[in-house]
mmCIF file of C-alpha atoms and ligand atoms in Angstrom:
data_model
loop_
_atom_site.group_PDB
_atom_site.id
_atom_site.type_symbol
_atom_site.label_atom_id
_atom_site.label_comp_id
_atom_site.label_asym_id
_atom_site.label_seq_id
_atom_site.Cartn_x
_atom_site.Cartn_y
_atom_site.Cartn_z
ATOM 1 C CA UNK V 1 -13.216 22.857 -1.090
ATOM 2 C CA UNK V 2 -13.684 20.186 1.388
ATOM 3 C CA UNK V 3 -16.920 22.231 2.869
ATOM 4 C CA UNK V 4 -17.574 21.197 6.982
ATOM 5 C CA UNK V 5 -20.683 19.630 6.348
ATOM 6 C CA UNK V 6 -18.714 16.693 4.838
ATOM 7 C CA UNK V 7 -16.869 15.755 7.476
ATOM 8 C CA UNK V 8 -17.688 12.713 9.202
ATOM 9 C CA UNK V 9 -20.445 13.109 11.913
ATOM 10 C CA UNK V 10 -18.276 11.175 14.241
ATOM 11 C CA UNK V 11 -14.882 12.891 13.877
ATOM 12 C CA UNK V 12 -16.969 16.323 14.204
ATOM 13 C CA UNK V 13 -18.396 14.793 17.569
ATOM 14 C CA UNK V 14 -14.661 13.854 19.028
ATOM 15 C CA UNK V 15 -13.112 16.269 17.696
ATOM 16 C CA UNK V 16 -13.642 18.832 20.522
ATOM 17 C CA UNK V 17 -12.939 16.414 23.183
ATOM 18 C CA UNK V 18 -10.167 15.461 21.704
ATOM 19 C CA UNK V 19 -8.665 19.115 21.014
ATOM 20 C CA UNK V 20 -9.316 20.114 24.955
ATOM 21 C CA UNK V 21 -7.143 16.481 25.893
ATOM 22 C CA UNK V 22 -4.054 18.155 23.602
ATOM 23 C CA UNK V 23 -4.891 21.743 25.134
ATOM 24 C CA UNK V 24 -4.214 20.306 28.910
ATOM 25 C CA UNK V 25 -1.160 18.328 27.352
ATOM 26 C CA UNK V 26 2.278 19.762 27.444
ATOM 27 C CA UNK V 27 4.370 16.917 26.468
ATOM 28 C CA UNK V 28 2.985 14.325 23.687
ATOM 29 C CA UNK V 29 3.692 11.048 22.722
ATOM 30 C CA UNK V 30 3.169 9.805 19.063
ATOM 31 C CA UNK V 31 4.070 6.224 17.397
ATOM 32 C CA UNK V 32 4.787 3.964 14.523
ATOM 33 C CA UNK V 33 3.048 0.854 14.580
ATOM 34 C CA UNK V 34 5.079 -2.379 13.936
ATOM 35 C CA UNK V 35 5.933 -2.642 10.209
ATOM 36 C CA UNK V 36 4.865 0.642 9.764
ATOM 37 C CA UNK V 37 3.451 1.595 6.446
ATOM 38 C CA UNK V 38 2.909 5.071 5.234
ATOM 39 C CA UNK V 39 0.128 5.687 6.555
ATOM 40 C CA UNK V 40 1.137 4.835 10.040
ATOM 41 C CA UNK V 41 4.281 7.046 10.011
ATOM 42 C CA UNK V 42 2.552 10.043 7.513
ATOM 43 C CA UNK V 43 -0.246 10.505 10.212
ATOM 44 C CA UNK V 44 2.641 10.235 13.366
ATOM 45 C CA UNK V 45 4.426 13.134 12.033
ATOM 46 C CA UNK V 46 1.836 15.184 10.540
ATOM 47 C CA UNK V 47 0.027 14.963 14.064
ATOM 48 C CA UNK V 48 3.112 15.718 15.498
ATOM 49 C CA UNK V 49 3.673 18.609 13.284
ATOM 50 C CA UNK V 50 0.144 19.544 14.050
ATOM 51 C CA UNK V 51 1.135 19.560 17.610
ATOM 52 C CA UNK V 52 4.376 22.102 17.574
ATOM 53 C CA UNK V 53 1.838 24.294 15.775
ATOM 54 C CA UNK V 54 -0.439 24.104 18.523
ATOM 55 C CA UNK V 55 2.851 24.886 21.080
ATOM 56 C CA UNK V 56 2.996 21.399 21.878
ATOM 57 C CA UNK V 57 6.072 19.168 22.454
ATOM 58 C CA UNK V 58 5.610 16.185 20.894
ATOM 59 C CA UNK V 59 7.629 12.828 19.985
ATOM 60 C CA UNK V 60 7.502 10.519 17.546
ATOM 61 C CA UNK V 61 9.355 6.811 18.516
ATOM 62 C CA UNK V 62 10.377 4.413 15.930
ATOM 63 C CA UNK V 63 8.434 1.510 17.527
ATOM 64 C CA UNK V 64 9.277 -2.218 17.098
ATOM 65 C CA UNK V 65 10.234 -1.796 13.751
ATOM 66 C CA UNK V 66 12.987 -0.071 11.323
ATOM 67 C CA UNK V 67 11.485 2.324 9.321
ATOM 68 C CA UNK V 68 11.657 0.867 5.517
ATOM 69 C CA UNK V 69 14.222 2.317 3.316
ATOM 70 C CA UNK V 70 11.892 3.959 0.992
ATOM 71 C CA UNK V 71 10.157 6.395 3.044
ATOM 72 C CA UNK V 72 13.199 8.493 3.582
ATOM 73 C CA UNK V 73 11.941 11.504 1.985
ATOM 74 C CA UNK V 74 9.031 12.016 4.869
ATOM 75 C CA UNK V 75 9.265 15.587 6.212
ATOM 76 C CA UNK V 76 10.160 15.307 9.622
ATOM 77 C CA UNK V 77 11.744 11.367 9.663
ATOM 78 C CA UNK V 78 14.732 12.315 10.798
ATOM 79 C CA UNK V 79 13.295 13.404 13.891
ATOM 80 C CA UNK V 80 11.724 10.554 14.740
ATOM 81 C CA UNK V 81 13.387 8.731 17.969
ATOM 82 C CA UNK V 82 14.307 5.479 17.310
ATOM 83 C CA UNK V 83 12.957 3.673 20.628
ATOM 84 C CA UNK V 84 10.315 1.089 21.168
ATOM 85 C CA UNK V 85 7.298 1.669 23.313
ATOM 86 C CA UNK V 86 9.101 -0.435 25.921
ATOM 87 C CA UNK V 87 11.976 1.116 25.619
ATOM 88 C CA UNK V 88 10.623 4.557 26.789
ATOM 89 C CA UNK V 89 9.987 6.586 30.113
ATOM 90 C CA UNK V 90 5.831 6.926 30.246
ATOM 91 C CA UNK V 91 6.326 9.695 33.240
ATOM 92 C CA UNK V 92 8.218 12.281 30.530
ATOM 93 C CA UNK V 93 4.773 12.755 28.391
ATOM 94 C CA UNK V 94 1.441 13.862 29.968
ATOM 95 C CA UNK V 95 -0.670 12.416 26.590
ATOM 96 C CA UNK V 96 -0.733 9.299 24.363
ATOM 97 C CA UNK V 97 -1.971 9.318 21.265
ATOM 98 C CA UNK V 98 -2.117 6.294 19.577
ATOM 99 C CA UNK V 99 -2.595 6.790 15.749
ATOM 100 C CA UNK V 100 -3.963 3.553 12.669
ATOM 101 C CA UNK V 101 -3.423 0.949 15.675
ATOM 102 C CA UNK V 102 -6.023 -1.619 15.952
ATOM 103 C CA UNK V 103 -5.313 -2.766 19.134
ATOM 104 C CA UNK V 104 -2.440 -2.983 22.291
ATOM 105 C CA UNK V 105 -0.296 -4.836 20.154
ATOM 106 C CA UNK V 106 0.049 -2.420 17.185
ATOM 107 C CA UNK V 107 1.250 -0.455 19.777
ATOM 108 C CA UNK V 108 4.405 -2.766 20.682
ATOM 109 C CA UNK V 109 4.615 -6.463 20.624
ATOM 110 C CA UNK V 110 7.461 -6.355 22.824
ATOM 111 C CA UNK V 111 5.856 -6.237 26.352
ATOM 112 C CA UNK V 112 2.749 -5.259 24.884
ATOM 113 C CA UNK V 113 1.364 -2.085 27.059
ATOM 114 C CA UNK V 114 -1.704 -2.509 29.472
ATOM 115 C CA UNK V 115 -4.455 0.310 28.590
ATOM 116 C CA UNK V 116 -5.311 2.150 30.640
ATOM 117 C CA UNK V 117 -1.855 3.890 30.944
ATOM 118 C CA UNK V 118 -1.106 5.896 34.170
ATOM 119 C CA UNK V 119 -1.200 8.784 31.372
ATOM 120 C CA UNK V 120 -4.491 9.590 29.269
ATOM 121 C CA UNK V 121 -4.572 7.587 25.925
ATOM 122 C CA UNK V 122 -6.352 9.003 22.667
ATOM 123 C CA UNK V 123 -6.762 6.338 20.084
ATOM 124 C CA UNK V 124 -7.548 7.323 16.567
ATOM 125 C CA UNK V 125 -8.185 4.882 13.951
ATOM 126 C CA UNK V 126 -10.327 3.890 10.978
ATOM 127 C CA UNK V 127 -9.828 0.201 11.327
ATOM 128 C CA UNK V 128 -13.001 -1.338 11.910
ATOM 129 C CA UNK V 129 -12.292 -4.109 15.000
ATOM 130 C CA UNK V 130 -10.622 -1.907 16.929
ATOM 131 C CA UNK V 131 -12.822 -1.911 19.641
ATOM 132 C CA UNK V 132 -11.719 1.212 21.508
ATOM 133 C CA UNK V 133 -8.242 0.906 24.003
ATOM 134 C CA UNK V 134 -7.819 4.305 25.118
ATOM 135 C CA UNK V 135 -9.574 6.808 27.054
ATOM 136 C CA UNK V 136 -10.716 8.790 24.292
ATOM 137 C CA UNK V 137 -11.749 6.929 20.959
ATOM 138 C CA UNK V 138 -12.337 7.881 17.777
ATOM 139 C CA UNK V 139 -12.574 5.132 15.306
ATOM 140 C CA UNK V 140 -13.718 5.515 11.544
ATOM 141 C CA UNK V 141 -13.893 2.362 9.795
ATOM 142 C CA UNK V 142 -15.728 4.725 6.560
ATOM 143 C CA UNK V 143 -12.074 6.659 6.243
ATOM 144 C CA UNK V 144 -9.878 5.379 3.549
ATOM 145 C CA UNK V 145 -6.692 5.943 5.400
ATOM 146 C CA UNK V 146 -5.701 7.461 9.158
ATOM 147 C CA UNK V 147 -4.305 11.059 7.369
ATOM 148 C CA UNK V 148 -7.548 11.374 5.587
ATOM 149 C CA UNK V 149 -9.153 10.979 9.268
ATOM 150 C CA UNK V 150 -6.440 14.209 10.477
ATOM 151 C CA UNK V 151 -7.017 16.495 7.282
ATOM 152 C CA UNK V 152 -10.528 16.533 8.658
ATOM 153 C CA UNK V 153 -9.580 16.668 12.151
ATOM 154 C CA UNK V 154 -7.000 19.641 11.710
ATOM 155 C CA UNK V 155 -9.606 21.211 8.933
ATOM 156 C CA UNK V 156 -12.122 21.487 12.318
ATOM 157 C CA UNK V 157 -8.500 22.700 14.663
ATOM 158 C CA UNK V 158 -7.667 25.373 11.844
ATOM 159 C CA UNK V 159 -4.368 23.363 11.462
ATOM 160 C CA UNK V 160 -2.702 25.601 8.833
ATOM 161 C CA UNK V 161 -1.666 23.230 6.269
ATOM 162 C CA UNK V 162 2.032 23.378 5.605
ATOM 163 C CA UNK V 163 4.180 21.375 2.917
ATOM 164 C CA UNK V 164 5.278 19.456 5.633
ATOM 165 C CA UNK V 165 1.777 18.291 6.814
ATOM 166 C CA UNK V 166 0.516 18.054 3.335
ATOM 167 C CA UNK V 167 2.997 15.915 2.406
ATOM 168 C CA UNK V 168 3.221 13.114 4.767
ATOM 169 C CA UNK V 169 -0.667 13.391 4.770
ATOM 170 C CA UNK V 170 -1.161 12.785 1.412
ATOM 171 C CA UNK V 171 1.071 10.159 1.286
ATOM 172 C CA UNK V 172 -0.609 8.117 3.647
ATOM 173 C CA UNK V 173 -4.133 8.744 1.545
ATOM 174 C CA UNK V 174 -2.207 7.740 -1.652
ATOM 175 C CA UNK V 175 -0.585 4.415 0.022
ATOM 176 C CA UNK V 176 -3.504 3.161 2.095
ATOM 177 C CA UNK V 177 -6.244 3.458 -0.781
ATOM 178 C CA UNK V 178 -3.781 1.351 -3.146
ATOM 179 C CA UNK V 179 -3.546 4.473 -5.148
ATOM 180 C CA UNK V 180 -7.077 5.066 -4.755
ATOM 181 C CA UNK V 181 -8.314 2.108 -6.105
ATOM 182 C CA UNK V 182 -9.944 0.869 -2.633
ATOM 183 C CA UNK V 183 -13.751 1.037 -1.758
ATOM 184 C CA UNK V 184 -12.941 3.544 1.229
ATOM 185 C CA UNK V 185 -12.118 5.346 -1.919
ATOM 186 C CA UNK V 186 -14.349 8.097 -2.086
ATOM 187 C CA UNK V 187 -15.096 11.681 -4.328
ATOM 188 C CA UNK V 188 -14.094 13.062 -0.403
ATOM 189 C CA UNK V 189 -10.917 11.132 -0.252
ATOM 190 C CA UNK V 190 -9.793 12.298 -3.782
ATOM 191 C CA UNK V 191 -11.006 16.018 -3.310
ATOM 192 C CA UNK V 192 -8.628 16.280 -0.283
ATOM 193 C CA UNK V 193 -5.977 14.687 -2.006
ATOM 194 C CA UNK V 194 -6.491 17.158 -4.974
ATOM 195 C CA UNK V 195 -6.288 19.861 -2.064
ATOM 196 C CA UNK V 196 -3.306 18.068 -0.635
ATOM 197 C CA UNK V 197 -1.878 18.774 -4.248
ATOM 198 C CA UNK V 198 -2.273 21.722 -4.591
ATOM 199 C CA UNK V 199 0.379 21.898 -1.535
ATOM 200 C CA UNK V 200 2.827 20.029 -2.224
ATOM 201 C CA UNK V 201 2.595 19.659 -6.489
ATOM 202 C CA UNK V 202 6.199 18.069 -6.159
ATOM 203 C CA UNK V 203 4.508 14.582 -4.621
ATOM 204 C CA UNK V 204 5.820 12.357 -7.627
ATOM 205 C CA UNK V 205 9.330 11.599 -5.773
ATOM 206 C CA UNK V 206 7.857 10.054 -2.779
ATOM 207 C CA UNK V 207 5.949 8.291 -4.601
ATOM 208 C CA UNK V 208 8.676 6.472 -6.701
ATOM 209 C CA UNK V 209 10.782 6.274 -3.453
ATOM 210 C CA UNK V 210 8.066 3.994 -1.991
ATOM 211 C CA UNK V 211 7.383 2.010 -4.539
ATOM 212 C CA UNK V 212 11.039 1.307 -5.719
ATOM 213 C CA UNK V 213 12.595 -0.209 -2.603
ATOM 214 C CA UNK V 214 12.503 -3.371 -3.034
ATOM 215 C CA UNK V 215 16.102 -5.367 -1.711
ATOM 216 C CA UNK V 216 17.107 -8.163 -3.453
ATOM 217 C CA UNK V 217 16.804 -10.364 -0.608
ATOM 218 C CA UNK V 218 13.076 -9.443 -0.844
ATOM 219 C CA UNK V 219 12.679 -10.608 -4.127
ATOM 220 C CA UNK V 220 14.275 -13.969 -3.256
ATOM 221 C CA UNK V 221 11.680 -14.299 -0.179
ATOM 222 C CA UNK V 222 8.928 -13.542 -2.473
ATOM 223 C CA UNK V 223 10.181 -16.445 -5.139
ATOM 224 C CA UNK V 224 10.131 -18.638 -1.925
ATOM 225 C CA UNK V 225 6.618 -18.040 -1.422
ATOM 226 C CA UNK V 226 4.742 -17.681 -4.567
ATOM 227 C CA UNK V 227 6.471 -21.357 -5.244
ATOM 228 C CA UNK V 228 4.804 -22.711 -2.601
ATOM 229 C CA UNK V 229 1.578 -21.579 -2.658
ATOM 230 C CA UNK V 230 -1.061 -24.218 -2.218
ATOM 231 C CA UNK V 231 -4.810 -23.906 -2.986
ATOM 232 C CA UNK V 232 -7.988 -25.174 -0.862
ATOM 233 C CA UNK V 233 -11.745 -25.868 -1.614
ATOM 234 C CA UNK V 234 -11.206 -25.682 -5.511
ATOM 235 C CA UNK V 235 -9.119 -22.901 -5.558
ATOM 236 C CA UNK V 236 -11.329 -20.549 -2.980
ATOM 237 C CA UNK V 237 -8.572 -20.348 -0.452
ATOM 238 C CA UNK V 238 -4.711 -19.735 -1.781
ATOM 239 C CA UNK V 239 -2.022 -20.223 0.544
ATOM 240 C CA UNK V 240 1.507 -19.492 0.477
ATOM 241 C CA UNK V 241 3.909 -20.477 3.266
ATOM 242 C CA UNK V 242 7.111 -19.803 3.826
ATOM 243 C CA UNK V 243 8.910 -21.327 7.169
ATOM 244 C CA UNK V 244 11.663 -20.301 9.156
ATOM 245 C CA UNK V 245 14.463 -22.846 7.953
ATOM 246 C CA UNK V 246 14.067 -21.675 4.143
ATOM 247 C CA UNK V 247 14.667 -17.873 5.209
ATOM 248 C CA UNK V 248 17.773 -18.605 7.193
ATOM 249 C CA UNK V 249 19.042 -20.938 4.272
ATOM 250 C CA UNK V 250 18.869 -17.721 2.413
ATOM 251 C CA UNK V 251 20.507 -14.956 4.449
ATOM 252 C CA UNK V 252 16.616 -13.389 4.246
ATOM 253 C CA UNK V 253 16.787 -10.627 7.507
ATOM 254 C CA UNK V 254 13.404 -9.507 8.949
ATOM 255 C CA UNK V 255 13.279 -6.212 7.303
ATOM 256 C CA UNK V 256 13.095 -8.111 4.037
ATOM 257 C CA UNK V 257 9.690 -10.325 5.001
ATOM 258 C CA UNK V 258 6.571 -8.396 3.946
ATOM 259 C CA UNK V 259 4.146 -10.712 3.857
ATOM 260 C CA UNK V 260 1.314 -8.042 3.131
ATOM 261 C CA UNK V 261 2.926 -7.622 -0.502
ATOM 262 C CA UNK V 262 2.770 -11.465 -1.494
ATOM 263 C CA UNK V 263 -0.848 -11.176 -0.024
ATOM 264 C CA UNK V 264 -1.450 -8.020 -2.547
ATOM 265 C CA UNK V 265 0.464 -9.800 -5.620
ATOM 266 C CA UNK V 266 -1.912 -13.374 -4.551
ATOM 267 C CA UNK V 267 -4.990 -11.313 -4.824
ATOM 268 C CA UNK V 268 -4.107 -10.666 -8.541
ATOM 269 C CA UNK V 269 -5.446 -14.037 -9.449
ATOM 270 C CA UNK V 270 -9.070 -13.290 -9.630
ATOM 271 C CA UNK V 271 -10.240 -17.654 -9.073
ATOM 272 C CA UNK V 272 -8.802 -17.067 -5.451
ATOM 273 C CA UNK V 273 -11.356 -15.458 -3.398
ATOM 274 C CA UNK V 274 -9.133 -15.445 -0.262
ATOM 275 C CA UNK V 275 -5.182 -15.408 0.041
ATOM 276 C CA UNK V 276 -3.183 -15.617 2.963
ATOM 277 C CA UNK V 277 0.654 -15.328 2.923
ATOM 278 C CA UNK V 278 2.077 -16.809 6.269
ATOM 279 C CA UNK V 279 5.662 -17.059 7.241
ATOM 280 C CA UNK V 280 7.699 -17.677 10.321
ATOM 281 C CA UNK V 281 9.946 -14.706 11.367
ATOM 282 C CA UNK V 282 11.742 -16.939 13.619
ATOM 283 C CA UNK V 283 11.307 -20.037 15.535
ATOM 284 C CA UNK V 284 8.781 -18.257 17.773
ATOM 285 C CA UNK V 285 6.678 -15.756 15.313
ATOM 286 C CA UNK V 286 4.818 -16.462 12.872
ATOM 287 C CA UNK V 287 3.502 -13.451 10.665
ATOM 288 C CA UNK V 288 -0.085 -13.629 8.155
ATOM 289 C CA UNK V 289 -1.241 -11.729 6.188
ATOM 290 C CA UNK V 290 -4.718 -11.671 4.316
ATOM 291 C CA UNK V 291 -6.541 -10.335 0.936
ATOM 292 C CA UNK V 292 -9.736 -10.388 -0.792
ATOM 293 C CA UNK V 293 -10.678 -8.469 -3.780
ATOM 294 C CA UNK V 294 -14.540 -9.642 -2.488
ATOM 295 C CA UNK V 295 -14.784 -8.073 0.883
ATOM 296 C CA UNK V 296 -18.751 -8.166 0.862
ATOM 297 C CA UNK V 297 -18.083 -12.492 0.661
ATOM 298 C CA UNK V 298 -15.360 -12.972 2.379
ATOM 299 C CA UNK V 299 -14.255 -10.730 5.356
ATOM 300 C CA UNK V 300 -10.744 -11.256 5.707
ATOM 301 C CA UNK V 301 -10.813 -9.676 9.227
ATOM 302 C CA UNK V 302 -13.241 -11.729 10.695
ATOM 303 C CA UNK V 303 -10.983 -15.201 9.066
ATOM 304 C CA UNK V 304 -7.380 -13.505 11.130
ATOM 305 C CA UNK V 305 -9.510 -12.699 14.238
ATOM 306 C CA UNK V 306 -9.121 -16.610 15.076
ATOM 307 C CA UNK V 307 -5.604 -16.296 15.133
ATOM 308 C CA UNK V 308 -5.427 -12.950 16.886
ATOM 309 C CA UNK V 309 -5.095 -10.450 14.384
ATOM 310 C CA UNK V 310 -7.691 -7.984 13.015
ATOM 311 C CA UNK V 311 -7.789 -5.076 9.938
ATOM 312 C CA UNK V 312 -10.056 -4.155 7.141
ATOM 313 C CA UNK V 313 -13.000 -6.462 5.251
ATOM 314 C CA UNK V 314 -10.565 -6.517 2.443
ATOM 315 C CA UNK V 315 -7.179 -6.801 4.126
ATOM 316 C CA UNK V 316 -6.180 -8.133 7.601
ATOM 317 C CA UNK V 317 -3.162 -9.374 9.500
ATOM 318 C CA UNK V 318 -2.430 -11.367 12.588
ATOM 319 C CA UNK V 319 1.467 -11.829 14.083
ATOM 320 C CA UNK V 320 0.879 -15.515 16.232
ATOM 321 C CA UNK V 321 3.739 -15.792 19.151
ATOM 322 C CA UNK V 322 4.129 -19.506 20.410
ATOM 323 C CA UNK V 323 2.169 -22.076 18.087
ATOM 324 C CA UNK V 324 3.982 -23.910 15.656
ATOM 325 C CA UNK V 325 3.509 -23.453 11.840
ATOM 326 C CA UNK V 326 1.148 -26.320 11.154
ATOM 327 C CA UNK V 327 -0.618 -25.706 14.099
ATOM 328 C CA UNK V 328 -1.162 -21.953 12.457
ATOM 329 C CA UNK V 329 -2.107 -22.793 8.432
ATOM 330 C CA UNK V 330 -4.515 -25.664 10.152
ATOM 331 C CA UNK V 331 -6.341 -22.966 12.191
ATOM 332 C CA UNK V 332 -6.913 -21.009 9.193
ATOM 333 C CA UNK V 333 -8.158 -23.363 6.878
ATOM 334 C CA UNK V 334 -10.601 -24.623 9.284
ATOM 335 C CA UNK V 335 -11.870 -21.098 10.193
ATOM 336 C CA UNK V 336 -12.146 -19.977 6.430
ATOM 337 C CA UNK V 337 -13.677 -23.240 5.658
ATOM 338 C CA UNK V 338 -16.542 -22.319 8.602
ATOM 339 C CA UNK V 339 -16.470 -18.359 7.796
ATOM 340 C CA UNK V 340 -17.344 -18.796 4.373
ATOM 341 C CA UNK V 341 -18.882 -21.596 3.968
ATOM 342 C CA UNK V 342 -16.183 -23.702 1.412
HETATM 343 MN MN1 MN J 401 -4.041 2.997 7.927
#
């Protein structure tokens, strides 16, 4: 189906340096990034499932965030240790590999690791600024999604594809292309998903689980900030802010905040070329998150890189630690004004 010659020139050219890294391994260590979407944990334990095939130990850790509620279906979740990168002894693993994280601080934010590690560090990503923390790298911005990156990379191992593989690959496809509507969407991407179908025809569930866990408190933080969106430059630039003091008036816990799904619902409105949803996580954090549905005009990775953060043309993020709120929305507005010329 998915015939060799379609793989990605660069994954091909990485992928036997990469294999001979594992090979030397004996004991591996996988993460979640913080916030983790599907994508981030699909690809952590299909490598890791990868990896026991290959007679590897490996270990997945939780990383600086609680897995969300609705991904409690993923083959292999249970296993995953629920430690932070910090939290962890480095000497016990002989290999990193450091899967969909941009850069050090989608590693951990809490004491945010120092690269190189005294152990050898594989990064694999597709998001186009990172710019290459480990000692191997293999970064394709042209993937749609990290799993799509390891269905090619196991297809080159001989990986045999089991349900549990399949499964938490394809979810990560499905989730990261926004259902496949994304340009990284490609006839490649939805041929391997159709393969990935094939496997596990059952895929419906986990679907529905994912996108039907929303708390109630997270529907009260998300009334907080679509009311106070504002709008910039006749209506270019949407913003929506939501600061500390109205989430603890609320009761609203961390694990309720997800800034990136205001962003998505913002981008609906088609007069706003860029949204941003920022909020305060506490008195010292301060989360953003940014969408465009015009990538090729505005590139919302370039507008979070002045605050930090980094991602996709289309969607980007930034967490700021130690700057107050105004000091934050200011920087932004400034820096889109410049970017794009509003
Ligand atoms: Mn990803």
């Amino acid at each position: 189906m998915n015939e060799p010659s379609e793989i990605s020139p660069i994954i091909k050219e990485k992928a036997p340096e990469i294999l001979a890294e594992i090979k030397k391994a004996k004991s591996i260590l996988l993460h979640c990034h913080p916030s983790p979407d599907p994508d981030s944990v699909g690809s952590a334990l299909a490598m890791k499932f990868a990896l026991e095939q290959m007679g590897k130990k490996a270990t997945v850790i939780r990383g600086d965030s609680e897995i969300p509620r609705g991904y409690k279906n993923f083959p292999g979740l249970n296993e995953i240790v629920p430690k932070r990168f910090d939290e962890i002894s480095l000497g016990d693993y002989d290999l990193f590999v450091s899967l969909d994280s941009a850069n050090e601080s989608q590693v951990s934010r809490y004491d945010t690791p120092k690269f190189p590690l005294k152990i050898i560090t594989i990064v694999i990503d597709h998001h186009p600024t990172n710019k290459g923390y480990g000692d191997i790298n293999l970064v394709e911005p042209s993937c749609s999604s990290l799993c799509q990156i390891l269905y090619e990379l196991f297809e080159l191992w001989k990986i045999n594809l089991t349900k549990e593989i399949a499964t938490n690959l394809f979810i990560g496809i499905y989730t990261d292309t926004g259902s496949f509507k994304y340009q990284q969407t490609t006839h490649k991407t939805l041929s391997i998903a159709a393969h990935l179908t094939e496997i596990v025809p059952d895929y419906h569930g986990l679907i529905a689980d994912i996108e039907n866990s929303n708390t109630p408190k997270f529907m009260t933080y998300d009334g907080i900030a679509l009311s106070s969106i504002e709008t910039f430059f006749n209506d270019k630039l949407a913003i929506s802010c939501v600061p500390w003091e109205s989430l603890k008036d609320k009761n609203i816990p961390e694990n309720d905040i997800r800034a990136s799904e205001v962003a998505s619902f913002m981008r609906t409105v088609p007069e706003w070329g860029v949204v941003i949803a920022i909020v305060q996580t506490n008195t010292s954090c301060i989360r953003l998150s940014s969408r465009t549905v015009h990538p090729e005009i505005y590139d919302v990775s370039k507008l979070m890189e002045c605050v930090g953060g980094g991602g996709h043309k289309a969607a980007a993020a930034a967490v700021v630690n130690g700057k107050s709120f105004g000091e934050v929305k200011e920087l932004v507005v400034v820096r889109a004004k410049e970017l794009y010329n509003l």
